[in-house]
């Protein structure tokens, strides 16, 4: 226990101030999500807090949105959700597929190659999202590219690469080269050694990378905001267009489903990389 | 044949697919730079710095100033909360509480930004939770206007960038050896002294690094000022969007974007340099 960082007793003013600041941080993080969750159970459609009575009517509305066909609206929530999931799946598969060999190359390659490559693949992390959105939009528009779903999938892949690579790399760092050499000395080809020894050992990191890519792509708003079209739009864009003028409680109920899915996936990642790597 | 290190060509072969996946991003970077130097405002045609000259207006200056100011305030607030949170996260012994706190802090960065915006709207609105609580406590008589102004945007920025600071600081705190802290307190230093003279100096590289990333993230924020600031808080991200969407001034947007990118890069590079200089000084 780190007594001196956060003393459990005799802390005096230090302990009080530290805990107070931490509590403020927790409140700022958690309150918006909590309020959305509480309001989604409201029985009325006013946004006054707290709700005067509770019901599940908005959840019923969400179910209806998903089950009933509404040919009148151009953007159906079902189409947007399917597009979101398809994009997220493409992004997951591509980003993880390219990051596994890259992590291997970085871990087993020479030091000087590694530093430069790591920097290069961290760039999308610090590049302003709004500029990425605009840049991709300008390219697609001025070259008149017909990309379909790839309009959104290509920028998303670039966006998630740093996160996926981080996870694959920390998994790769824990695998000693002796294991591979043992497999090779027993007659396996180098590729076989990678496939049968290294990849299975990387499994937790690969899974964490896959989930990270899924969460980020599924929740991404900024880039998609610039790239979406009437035919290709994702769930966050559908939610935006529905609530741009006023907040509609059924969107809150839909939000609760998204919150639940995200929490579940984060817990899963946290379990997978427990104690070994950092979240990012 | 040794398998310990890959030959250079092998390393590049393994990296090639990832490089192809990153290529559109690199092309986009070059494209923005080229467009900002275009002579025409809606197409790449010739070279000119007119787009940059056209930005020298009081309106754009105010937007840059607002962006820097809000990003700085948000970064300072984030750092004040991130350090205690990192201490708390590393001193929790129960895995369940630790996991709960991790999820609580990480969620805002990852969760769909619209959901967060709904949350802040419901919290800060005239009949929202915060005003209701303050009114029932008798602290205010009329509801405070917290939404569609800088307060709402600041809270949103703090919330979404907090995890960017907490988690790097957590790994740095894990790296502090207990001997340092015990030595300090056994020599009679109280908690504040230990924090000021031992813990914070040891954490300095992580603090500067995390602070610069939080600043860069907040300076380039788009969705939060768009959703929580309405039209009234014209941070750079939103101002750039307006150049594209109603105004069709593409080269202007590209030039403004280049300025935003240069600002964030400058902060990141300066802080990396600061970390290097200070760690070399303490070593030497």
XYZ file of C-alpha atoms in Angstrom:
564
model
C 0.000 0.000 0.000
C 1.247 3.438 -0.921
C 0.759 5.113 2.402
C 2.431 8.354 1.496
C 0.419 8.993 -1.667
C -3.002 8.710 -0.151
C -2.752 8.154 3.599
C -5.599 6.185 5.106
C -5.281 7.929 8.465
C -3.619 10.993 9.983
C -3.781 12.609 6.547
C -5.158 15.910 7.783
C -5.641 18.602 5.163
C -3.643 16.652 2.574
C -5.933 13.655 2.606
C -9.019 15.871 2.576
C -7.893 17.983 -0.400
C -6.724 14.976 -2.428
C -9.934 13.045 -1.891
C -12.073 16.120 -2.565
C -10.334 16.705 -5.923
C -10.669 13.021 -6.811
C -14.381 13.111 -5.979
C -14.883 16.184 -8.180
C -13.111 14.309 -10.996
C -15.340 11.279 -10.527
C -18.467 13.458 -10.497
C -17.464 15.287 -13.683
C -16.809 11.914 -15.345
C -19.888 10.115 -14.183
C -22.726 12.612 -13.716
C -23.683 13.123 -17.386
C -23.906 9.385 -17.982
C -25.893 8.881 -14.777
C -28.358 11.663 -15.622
C -28.922 10.222 -19.098
C -29.615 6.827 -17.552
C -32.054 8.220 -14.964
C -33.897 10.409 -17.470
C -34.339 7.502 -19.878
C -36.677 5.934 -17.308
C -38.800 9.070 -17.064
C -42.523 8.726 -17.696
C -42.896 12.257 -19.036
C -41.322 13.927 -22.051
C -40.104 17.074 -20.305
C -36.432 17.364 -19.516
C -36.960 18.574 -15.933
C -34.884 16.739 -13.363
C -35.681 14.573 -11.469
C -38.471 12.874 -13.429
C -41.844 13.093 -11.678
C -42.585 9.425 -12.371
C -40.791 6.492 -13.925
C -41.661 4.128 -16.756
C -40.186 2.045 -19.547
C -42.140 3.805 -22.301
C -39.046 5.209 -24.041
C -37.506 1.760 -24.165
C -40.704 0.596 -25.833
C -40.276 3.445 -28.315
C -36.729 2.321 -29.110
C -37.926 -1.230 -29.727
C -40.601 0.118 -32.024
C -38.046 2.218 -33.906
C -36.041 -0.900 -34.586
C -38.870 -3.287 -35.378
C -41.389 -1.272 -37.364
C -40.665 -0.331 -40.940
C -40.914 3.380 -41.499
C -40.503 3.989 -45.215
C -41.301 7.694 -44.784
C -38.039 8.580 -43.087
C -34.991 8.671 -45.332
C -32.593 7.587 -42.628
C -33.814 4.586 -40.721
C -32.204 3.747 -37.421
C -31.865 0.119 -38.498
C -29.829 1.066 -41.583
C -27.617 3.384 -39.533
C -27.005 0.719 -36.912
C -26.167 -1.871 -39.557
C -23.771 0.561 -41.259
C -22.148 1.303 -37.877
C -21.661 -2.378 -37.179
C -20.370 -3.189 -40.672
C -17.903 -0.283 -40.524
C -16.770 -1.292 -37.030
C -16.254 -4.894 -38.166
C -14.233 -3.855 -41.228
C -12.157 -1.492 -39.081
C -11.586 -4.168 -36.452
C -10.432 -6.807 -38.922
C -8.212 -4.544 -41.032
C -6.565 -2.640 -38.172
C -5.798 -5.763 -36.156
C -4.759 -7.692 -39.250
C -2.148 -5.094 -40.178
C -1.016 -4.379 -36.610
C -0.057 -7.968 -35.741
C 2.759 -8.200 -38.346
C 3.726 -4.592 -37.600
C 4.038 -5.297 -33.864
C 6.136 -8.350 -34.708
C 8.397 -6.284 -36.970
C 8.790 -3.585 -34.317
C 9.534 -6.029 -31.507
C 12.007 -8.129 -33.481
C 13.436 -5.469 -35.780
C 16.310 -3.091 -35.182
C 16.012 -0.367 -32.567
C 16.361 2.582 -34.899
C 13.630 1.394 -37.243
C 11.366 0.889 -34.262
C 11.518 4.413 -32.820
C 10.629 6.070 -36.121
C 7.845 3.621 -36.945
C 6.279 3.943 -33.499
C 6.221 7.716 -33.887
C 4.705 7.462 -37.371
C 1.888 5.225 -36.198
C 1.124 7.448 -33.187
C 0.509 10.479 -35.419
C -3.249 9.922 -35.912
C -3.599 10.154 -32.125
C -2.412 13.759 -31.931
C -3.776 14.931 -35.283
C -6.926 17.064 -34.806
C -9.953 14.892 -35.602
C -11.782 17.774 -37.214
C -8.887 18.209 -39.662
C -8.886 14.489 -40.456
C -12.586 14.735 -41.218
C -12.112 17.780 -43.429
C -9.057 16.354 -45.195
C -10.802 13.094 -46.061
C -13.889 15.011 -47.150
C -11.871 17.287 -49.441
C -10.091 14.309 -50.994
C -13.313 12.383 -51.567
C -15.092 15.448 -52.967
C -12.407 16.902 -55.196
C -11.488 13.520 -56.689
C -15.208 12.582 -56.869
C -14.511 9.160 -55.390
C -17.357 6.653 -55.131
C -16.366 4.863 -51.964
C -19.628 3.684 -50.425
C -19.082 2.403 -46.916
C -15.307 2.834 -47.270
C -15.835 6.606 -47.011
C -16.133 6.031 -43.276
C -14.135 2.816 -42.861
C -10.849 4.152 -44.324
C -10.536 7.160 -41.956
C -11.638 5.002 -39.007
C -8.844 2.510 -39.689
C -6.263 5.320 -39.522
C -7.865 6.581 -36.326
C -7.757 3.263 -34.432
C -4.283 2.149 -35.608
C -2.411 3.743 -32.645
C -4.677 2.062 -30.078
C -4.549 -1.359 -31.720
C -0.788 -1.163 -32.240
C -0.250 -0.212 -28.586
C -2.131 -3.340 -27.486
C -0.400 -5.679 -29.955
C 3.014 -4.254 -29.055
C 2.618 -4.720 -25.323
C 1.507 -8.296 -25.975
C 4.491 -8.848 -28.270
C 6.951 -7.411 -25.746
C 6.145 -10.167 -23.285
C 7.076 -12.974 -25.693
C 10.690 -14.003 -25.446
C 12.509 -14.789 -28.635
C 13.775 -18.092 -27.176
C 10.351 -19.656 -27.639
C 10.506 -18.974 -31.357
C 14.071 -20.218 -31.587
C 13.068 -23.401 -29.781
C 10.295 -24.018 -32.302
C 12.682 -23.384 -35.198
C 15.375 -25.639 -33.778
C 12.732 -28.365 -33.542
C 12.215 -28.032 -37.297
C 9.447 -25.431 -37.694
C 9.847 -22.841 -40.431
C 10.077 -19.212 -39.208
C 6.555 -18.486 -40.488
C 5.254 -21.603 -38.800
C 6.913 -20.520 -35.559
C 5.137 -17.170 -35.764
C 1.791 -18.743 -36.575
C 1.884 -21.533 -33.984
C 3.900 -19.956 -31.175
C 3.856 -16.160 -31.309
C 0.259 -15.508 -32.407
C -1.326 -17.769 -29.753
C 0.785 -16.030 -27.093
C -0.361 -12.622 -28.371
C -3.994 -13.643 -28.116
C -4.974 -11.402 -25.165
C -3.375 -8.332 -26.738
C -4.954 -9.061 -30.124
C -8.391 -9.425 -28.538
C -7.929 -6.185 -26.595
C -6.941 -4.452 -29.843
C -9.988 -5.843 -31.651
C -12.331 -4.613 -28.929
C -10.656 -1.200 -28.778
C -11.099 -0.805 -32.540
C -14.741 -1.839 -32.257
C -15.534 0.627 -29.441
C -13.771 3.583 -31.048
C -15.206 3.054 -34.503
C -18.729 2.417 -33.211
C -18.723 5.599 -31.087
C -16.835 7.878 -33.485
C -18.658 11.094 -34.289
C -16.328 13.838 -35.544
C -14.846 12.279 -38.701
C -18.124 10.624 -39.601
C -19.866 13.990 -39.214
C -17.918 15.218 -42.234
C -17.940 12.009 -44.262
C -21.513 10.776 -43.992
C -23.939 10.851 -46.920
C -27.672 10.153 -47.101
C -26.924 6.552 -48.030
C -24.021 5.928 -45.691
C -24.483 7.163 -42.147
C -23.833 5.686 -38.738
C -25.782 5.498 -35.496
C -24.145 8.598 -33.905
C -25.084 10.607 -37.003
C -28.642 9.310 -36.846
C -28.804 10.370 -33.190
C -27.407 13.794 -34.065
C -29.924 14.436 -36.832
C -32.744 13.346 -34.546
C -31.764 15.570 -31.622
C -30.307 18.587 -33.389
C -33.301 20.759 -32.479
C -34.576 19.176 -29.276
C -33.749 16.281 -27.000
C -35.990 13.293 -27.531
C -36.249 10.841 -24.605
C -36.263 7.738 -26.805
C -32.750 8.719 -27.913
C -31.807 8.673 -24.223
C -33.063 5.117 -23.942
C -31.022 4.226 -27.022
C -28.022 5.928 -25.380
C -28.385 3.666 -22.349
C -27.972 0.623 -24.599
C -24.787 2.162 -26.026
C -23.482 3.007 -22.535
C -24.131 -0.571 -21.387
C -22.355 -2.041 -24.415
C -19.355 0.271 -23.948
C -19.048 -0.477 -20.228
C -19.175 -4.195 -20.951
C -16.482 -3.939 -23.624
C -14.198 -1.740 -21.499
C -14.429 -4.191 -18.599
C -13.541 -6.964 -21.048
C -10.454 -5.063 -22.310
C -9.448 -4.224 -18.742
C -9.632 -7.926 -17.843
C -7.662 -8.958 -20.935
C -4.762 -6.620 -20.324
C -5.010 -6.678 -16.515
C -1.767 -5.672 -14.931
C 0.239 -6.105 -18.135
C -0.338 -3.156 -20.386
C -1.740 0.312 -20.157
C -5.120 1.206 -21.541
C -3.461 3.484 -24.075
C 20.551 -18.085 -39.196
C 19.566 -15.963 -36.252
C 15.938 -15.128 -35.614
C 16.613 -12.598 -32.877
C 16.513 -9.606 -35.173
C 14.731 -9.307 -38.469
C 16.652 -8.088 -41.469
C 15.626 -4.606 -42.479
C 13.771 -5.760 -45.598
C 11.913 -8.355 -43.538
C 10.886 -5.747 -40.994
C 9.587 -3.515 -43.773
C 7.733 -6.435 -45.357
C 5.954 -7.140 -42.071
C 5.177 -3.429 -41.676
C 3.930 -2.971 -45.247
C 0.220 -3.785 -44.700
C 0.030 -1.361 -41.778
C 1.761 1.251 -43.868
C -0.859 0.845 -46.610
C -3.605 1.227 -43.989
C -1.967 4.446 -42.751
C -1.346 5.793 -46.251
C -4.753 7.537 -46.666
C -4.018 9.432 -43.456
C -0.610 10.567 -44.708
C -2.126 11.559 -48.056
C -4.767 13.539 -46.147
C -2.048 15.428 -44.232
C -0.244 16.382 -47.445
C -3.520 17.231 -49.138
C -4.506 19.716 -46.410
C -1.112 21.405 -46.614
C -1.345 21.648 -50.408
C -4.936 22.926 -50.316
C -4.046 25.649 -47.815
C -1.564 27.003 -50.368
C -3.980 26.886 -53.286
C -4.726 30.021 -55.283
C -8.415 29.096 -55.602
C -10.723 28.712 -52.637
C -12.609 25.617 -53.857
C -9.971 23.751 -55.867
C -6.233 23.139 -55.904
C -5.001 25.639 -58.469
C -1.637 27.372 -58.423
C 0.228 28.541 -55.344
C -0.645 31.457 -53.103
C -0.618 32.356 -49.430
C -3.833 34.311 -49.818
C -5.796 31.820 -47.685
C -3.459 32.570 -44.774
C -3.589 36.320 -45.356
C -7.397 36.220 -45.419
C -7.336 34.655 -41.955
C -5.721 37.740 -40.430
C -9.054 39.066 -39.227
C -10.198 40.003 -35.711
C -12.802 37.229 -35.924
C -10.218 34.510 -36.525
C -7.910 36.039 -33.902
C -10.696 35.886 -31.329
C -11.325 32.253 -32.241
C -7.637 31.355 -31.764
C -7.527 33.209 -28.450
C -10.735 31.534 -27.227
C -9.388 28.122 -28.237
C -6.067 28.618 -26.446
C -7.756 30.049 -23.345
C -10.378 27.297 -22.982
C -7.835 24.560 -23.717
C -5.459 25.974 -21.103
C -8.118 26.337 -18.385
C -9.423 22.828 -19.115
C -5.872 21.404 -18.991
C -5.126 23.012 -15.621
C -8.422 21.758 -14.182
C -7.766 18.283 -15.591
C -4.278 18.110 -14.061
C -5.609 19.115 -10.617
C -8.065 16.215 -10.733
C -5.887 13.685 -12.549
C -3.098 13.515 -9.952
C -5.382 12.739 -6.977
C -7.341 10.299 -9.146
C -4.117 8.516 -10.128
C -3.122 8.314 -6.445
C -6.564 6.944 -5.620
C -6.467 4.386 -8.470
C -3.057 3.072 -7.437
C -3.911 2.863 -3.730
C -7.184 0.964 -4.177
C -6.747 -2.605 -3.026
C -10.081 -4.090 -4.045
C -10.020 -5.155 -7.708
C -13.736 -4.460 -8.048
C -13.546 -0.805 -6.907
C -10.447 -0.312 -9.029
C -12.223 -1.666 -12.102
C -15.326 0.422 -11.382
C -13.246 3.583 -11.082
C -11.275 2.735 -14.244
C -14.484 2.331 -16.236
C -15.996 5.523 -14.760
C -12.991 7.599 -15.783
C -12.314 5.961 -19.150
C -15.911 5.863 -20.384
C -16.284 9.612 -21.190
C -13.393 9.521 -23.668
C -14.686 6.506 -25.544
C -18.448 6.854 -25.290
C -20.338 8.428 -28.172
C -19.917 12.184 -27.627
C -23.601 12.782 -28.305
C -24.529 10.816 -25.211
C -22.228 12.994 -23.109
C -23.738 16.103 -24.645
C -27.239 14.874 -23.779
C -26.025 14.335 -20.231
C -24.612 17.844 -19.900
C -27.740 19.343 -21.477
C -29.909 17.581 -18.895
C -27.534 18.528 -16.061
C -26.914 22.172 -16.892
C -30.140 23.247 -18.586
C -32.406 25.876 -16.973
C -34.584 23.118 -15.470
C -31.685 20.704 -15.226
C -30.404 18.789 -12.240
C -27.755 21.279 -11.153
C -30.043 24.293 -11.142
C -32.726 22.293 -9.319
C -30.271 21.276 -6.601
C -28.855 24.782 -6.186
C -32.351 26.262 -6.045
C -33.602 23.785 -3.474
C -30.546 24.534 -1.338
C -31.480 28.200 -1.567
C -28.107 29.150 -3.066
C -29.618 30.771 -6.154
C -32.993 32.248 -6.933
C -33.100 32.130 -10.707
C -31.591 29.333 -12.815
C -28.001 29.902 -13.941
C -27.282 29.858 -17.649
C -24.616 27.209 -17.994
C -25.405 25.805 -21.403
C -24.434 27.220 -24.791
C -21.693 29.279 -23.204
C -18.111 28.723 -22.142
C -19.000 26.991 -18.847
C -20.733 24.097 -20.558
C -17.965 23.711 -23.129
C -15.291 23.756 -20.421
C -17.029 21.055 -18.389
C -17.360 18.900 -21.494
C -13.699 19.378 -22.394
C -12.591 18.507 -18.859
C -14.743 15.401 -18.797
C -13.637 13.981 -22.126
C -9.914 14.707 -21.711
C -9.536 13.600 -18.084
C -8.723 9.959 -18.974
C -5.904 11.126 -21.285
C -4.150 12.500 -18.188
C -5.158 9.974 -15.528
C -3.874 6.792 -17.167
C -0.337 7.936 -18.112
C 0.030 9.401 -14.601
C -1.139 6.095 -13.122
C 1.671 4.240 -14.887
C 4.166 6.874 -13.713
C 2.919 6.614 -10.110
C 3.357 2.817 -10.283
C 6.986 3.466 -11.220
C 7.760 5.531 -8.100
C 9.664 3.392 -5.636
C 8.234 3.281 -2.142
C 11.702 3.816 -0.684
C 11.730 7.411 -1.885
C 8.478 8.189 -0.150
C 9.363 6.313 3.012
C 12.737 7.997 3.212
C 11.112 11.402 2.912
C 8.472 10.764 5.538
C 10.908 9.075 7.933
C 13.001 12.248 7.730
C 9.982 14.106 9.056
C 8.460 15.551 5.907
C 4.684 15.869 6.100
C 2.393 14.770 3.269
C 2.383 18.145 1.508
C 6.202 18.317 1.658
C 6.484 14.787 0.221
C 4.089 15.743 -2.567
C 5.893 18.983 -3.384
C 9.517 17.849 -2.994
C 9.416 14.151 -3.907
C 6.313 12.913 -5.680
C 5.629 15.768 -8.087
C 9.273 16.164 -9.196
C 9.423 12.404 -9.843
C 6.186 12.606 -11.816
C 7.236 15.697 -13.759
C 7.959 14.003 -17.129
C 4.596 12.245 -17.009
C 2.808 15.425 -15.914
C 4.290 17.532 -18.711
C 3.628 14.786 -21.269
C 0.041 14.225 -20.162
C -0.629 17.963 -19.870
C 0.547 18.638 -23.412
C -1.583 15.836 -24.845
C -4.633 17.076 -22.930
C -3.988 20.593 -24.217
C -3.598 19.424 -27.826
C -6.737 17.304 -27.539
C -8.780 20.194 -26.134
C -7.446 22.789 -28.575
C -8.606 20.615 -31.469
C -11.949 19.701 -29.901
C -14.865 19.821 -32.277
C -17.888 17.848 -31.144
C -17.985 19.253 -27.594
C -18.010 22.953 -28.602
C -20.424 22.134 -31.451
C -22.911 20.317 -29.208
C -22.505 22.257 -25.937
C -21.510 25.681 -27.188
C -24.049 26.125 -29.922
C -23.060 28.883 -32.308
C -21.793 31.118 -29.520
C -18.534 29.411 -28.551
C -16.535 29.542 -31.787
C -13.537 27.402 -30.945
C -11.243 26.752 -33.909
C -12.749 23.359 -34.738
C -16.212 24.852 -35.088
C -14.935 27.937 -36.932
C -13.194 25.669 -39.458
C -16.372 23.664 -39.937
C -18.291 26.866 -40.702
C -15.774 27.774 -43.395
C -16.471 24.438 -45.088
C -20.166 24.045 -44.669
C -22.009 27.312 -45.182
C -19.127 29.267 -46.728
C -17.427 26.756 -49.081
C -14.077 28.371 -48.391
C -12.074 25.156 -48.629
C -8.610 26.637 -48.862
C -9.420 28.940 -45.932
C -10.504 25.959 -43.853
C -7.322 24.108 -44.848
C -5.185 27.120 -43.860
C -6.995 27.505 -40.518
C -6.524 23.787 -40.001
C -2.797 24.081 -40.682
C -2.607 26.785 -37.999
C -4.456 24.511 -35.567
C -2.141 21.591 -36.394
C 0.964 23.776 -36.008
C -0.286 25.055 -32.636
C -0.846 21.556 -31.267
C 2.429 20.251 -32.712
C 4.301 23.193 -31.201
C 2.921 22.406 -27.745
C 3.720 18.687 -28.087
C 7.251 19.243 -29.386
C 8.033 21.934 -26.797
C 6.853 19.738 -23.956
C 8.819 16.733 -25.239
C 11.880 19.002 -25.389
C 11.198 20.313 -21.860
C 10.969 16.785 -20.504
C 14.255 15.836 -22.169
C 16.076 18.919 -20.922
C 14.848 18.608 -17.333
C 15.554 14.881 -17.053
C 19.062 15.403 -18.446
C 19.617 18.167 -15.906
C 18.558 16.002 -12.967
C 20.731 13.157 -14.220
C 23.758 15.353 -14.730
